[in-house]
Coordinates of C-alpha atoms in Angstrom, one line a residue:
X1 CA 11.0 50.8 -9.9
X2 CA 8.8 50.8 -13.1
X3 CA 11.7 49.3 -15.1
X4 CA 12.0 46.4 -12.6
X5 CA 8.3 45.7 -12.8
X6 CA 8.4 45.6 -16.6
X7 CA 11.5 43.4 -16.6
X8 CA 9.9 41.0 -14.2
X9 CA 6.8 40.9 -16.3
X10 CA 8.8 40.2 -19.4
X11 CA 10.7 37.4 -17.7
X12 CA 7.5 35.9 -16.4
X13 CA 5.9 35.9 -19.9
X14 CA 9.0 34.3 -21.4
X15 CA 9.2 31.6 -18.7
X16 CA 5.5 30.8 -19.3
X17 CA 6.2 30.4 -23.0
X18 CA 9.1 28.0 -22.3
X19 CA 7.0 25.8 -20.0
X20 CA 4.3 25.6 -22.6
X21 CA 6.8 24.7 -25.3
X22 CA 8.2 21.9 -23.1
X23 CA 4.7 20.5 -22.6
X24 CA 4.3 19.7 -26.3
X25 CA 3.0 16.1 -26.8
X26 CA 5.1 15.7 -30.0
X27 CA 8.3 16.2 -27.9
X28 CA 7.2 13.6 -25.4
X29 CA 6.2 11.2 -28.2
X30 CA 9.5 11.6 -30.0
X31 CA 11.8 11.2 -27.1
X32 CA 9.9 9.4 -24.3
X33 CA 7.4 7.0 -25.9
X34 CA 8.2 4.2 -23.5
X35 CA 9.0 4.1 -19.8
X36 CA 10.9 1.1 -18.5
X37 CA 10.2 -0.9 -15.4
X38 CA 12.7 -3.3 -13.7
X39 CA 13.3 -6.6 -15.5
X40 CA 12.8 -9.7 -13.3
X41 CA 12.8 -13.4 -13.8
X42 CA 9.5 -15.2 -14.3
X43 CA 9.1 -15.6 -10.6
X44 CA 9.5 -11.8 -10.0
X45 CA 13.0 -12.1 -8.5
X46 CA 16.1 -10.3 -9.7
X47 CA 18.0 -11.9 -12.6
X48 CA 21.1 -13.9 -11.8
X49 CA 24.6 -12.8 -12.7
X50 CA 25.6 -16.3 -13.9
X51 CA 23.8 -19.0 -15.7
X52 CA 24.7 -22.5 -16.9
X53 CA 24.9 -23.5 -20.6
X54 CA 21.8 -25.3 -21.7
X55 CA 19.7 -23.3 -19.2
X56 CA 16.7 -21.2 -20.3
X57 CA 16.7 -17.7 -19.0
X58 CA 13.1 -16.4 -18.5
X59 CA 12.5 -12.7 -18.1
X60 CA 9.4 -10.6 -17.4
X61 CA 9.8 -7.2 -19.1
X62 CA 7.4 -4.5 -18.1
X63 CA 6.9 -1.1 -19.8
X64 CA 4.5 1.8 -20.0
X65 CA 3.4 3.5 -23.2
X66 CA 2.8 7.3 -23.4
X67 CA 0.4 9.1 -25.6
X68 CA -0.8 6.2 -27.7
X69 CA 2.6 4.9 -28.8
X70 CA 1.5 1.3 -29.1
X71 CA 4.4 -1.1 -29.3
X72 CA 4.0 -3.1 -32.5
X73 CA 7.0 -5.4 -32.3
X74 CA 9.7 -6.3 -29.8
X75 CA 12.9 -8.0 -31.0
X76 CA 15.1 -9.8 -28.5
X77 CA 18.9 -9.7 -29.3
X78 CA 21.8 -11.6 -27.8
X79 CA 25.4 -10.6 -28.0
X80 CA 28.7 -11.6 -26.5
X81 CA 30.4 -8.7 -24.6
X82 CA 34.0 -8.1 -25.7
X83 CA 36.2 -8.3 -22.6
X84 CA 38.6 -5.5 -23.8
X85 CA 36.1 -2.9 -24.8
X86 CA 33.0 -3.9 -22.8
X87 CA 30.9 -3.5 -25.9
X88 CA 28.6 -6.1 -27.3
X89 CA 29.7 -7.9 -30.5
X90 CA 28.1 -10.6 -32.7
X91 CA 24.6 -9.3 -32.1
X92 CA 22.0 -11.8 -33.3
X93 CA 18.2 -12.0 -33.1
X94 CA 17.1 -14.4 -30.3
X95 CA 13.3 -13.9 -30.6
X96 CA 10.5 -11.7 -31.8
X97 CA 7.4 -10.7 -29.9
X98 CA 4.3 -9.1 -31.4
X99 CA 1.3 -7.3 -29.8
X100 CA -0.4 -10.6 -29.1
X101 CA 2.6 -11.8 -26.9
X102 CA 2.2 -9.1 -24.2
X103 CA -0.6 -8.2 -22.0
X104 CA -1.9 -5.1 -20.2
X105 CA -1.7 -5.2 -16.4
X106 CA -4.8 -3.2 -15.4
X107 CA -3.9 -2.4 -11.7
X108 CA -0.4 -1.3 -12.6
X109 CA -1.3 0.5 -15.8
X110 CA 1.6 -1.1 -17.7
X111 CA 2.3 -3.9 -20.2
X112 CA 4.1 -7.1 -19.5
X113 CA 5.8 -9.6 -21.8
X114 CA 7.5 -12.8 -20.8
X115 CA 10.7 -13.5 -22.9
X116 CA 12.9 -16.6 -22.8
X117 CA 16.4 -17.2 -24.1
X118 CA 18.0 -20.6 -24.3
X119 CA 21.8 -20.6 -23.7
X120 CA 23.1 -22.9 -26.3
X121 CA 25.7 -25.5 -25.2
X122 CA 29.2 -24.7 -26.3
X123 CA 28.5 -21.3 -27.7
X124 CA 28.7 -18.9 -24.7
X125 CA 31.0 -20.9 -22.2
X126 CA 33.1 -18.5 -20.0
X127 CA 31.7 -15.5 -21.8
X128 CA 29.6 -12.5 -20.8
X129 CA 26.3 -12.4 -22.6
X130 CA 24.1 -9.3 -23.1
X131 CA 20.4 -9.5 -23.9
X132 CA 18.7 -6.4 -25.3
X133 CA 15.4 -5.6 -26.8
X134 CA 14.4 -3.2 -29.6
X135 CA 10.9 -1.8 -29.2
X136 CA 9.2 -0.5 -32.3
X137 CA 6.2 1.7 -31.9
X138 CA 3.2 2.4 -34.1
X139 CA 4.5 5.9 -35.1
X140 CA 7.9 4.6 -36.2
X141 CA 9.9 5.4 -33.1
X142 CA 12.3 2.7 -31.9
X143 CA 14.0 2.3 -28.5
X144 CA 16.7 -0.1 -27.5
X145 CA 17.1 -1.4 -24.0
X146 CA 19.6 -3.7 -22.3
X147 CA 17.6 -6.3 -20.4
X148 CA 20.4 -8.4 -18.8
X149 CA 24.1 -9.1 -18.7
X150 CA 25.4 -12.4 -17.3
X151 CA 28.2 -14.9 -17.4
X152 CA 27.8 -18.4 -18.7
X153 CA 29.4 -21.4 -16.9
X154 CA 30.0 -24.8 -18.3
X155 CA 27.5 -27.5 -17.4
X156 CA 29.1 -30.7 -15.9
X157 CA 26.8 -33.6 -16.4
X158 CA 28.3 -35.7 -13.6
X159 CA 28.7 -33.1 -11.0
X160 CA 27.9 -34.4 -7.6
X161 CA 26.6 -31.9 -5.1
X162 CA 25.8 -32.1 -1.4
X163 CA 28.3 -34.9 -0.8
X164 CA 29.9 -34.9 2.7
X165 CA 33.6 -34.1 2.7
X166 CA 34.7 -37.5 4.1
X167 CA 33.1 -39.2 1.0
X168 CA 34.4 -36.9 -1.7
X169 CA 36.9 -39.4 -3.2
X170 CA 34.4 -42.2 -3.1
X171 CA 31.4 -40.8 -5.0
X172 CA 30.9 -43.6 -7.5

């Protein structure tokens, strides 16, 4: 019986030491400096799965910062998703945002930044586009996050919508 008590005491001490080691702020700062919130459009709705060329995609990106890891710079990247592999290729910088571009939302205890991406005409037609952001923190940590993936459709300038069926051949 005495051996079991000593064994349980030893296990309890070791467990307590492990929990204290996991509570180290350096570990949290290194691996979890930023928590992500859902990305929405500028109206607070979900992002669309298709957009038309020439359209501007507006996003509201929200994030929380842990233990003083202030975000110094956010770089927005665009890339075309390869159909065969599903991986992004031709990654290019689409915009940069500094500390003055985002604001602190007091009642939600998080930061918010509005980002926009203009879908250039003729570049992304019939392709899948991925938008991602690279967050750089004050202590040198970086985190990459995929913000959106969507398909791009061609814009038809003379497309007529809401025409009754009986007049569809007489729309000039």
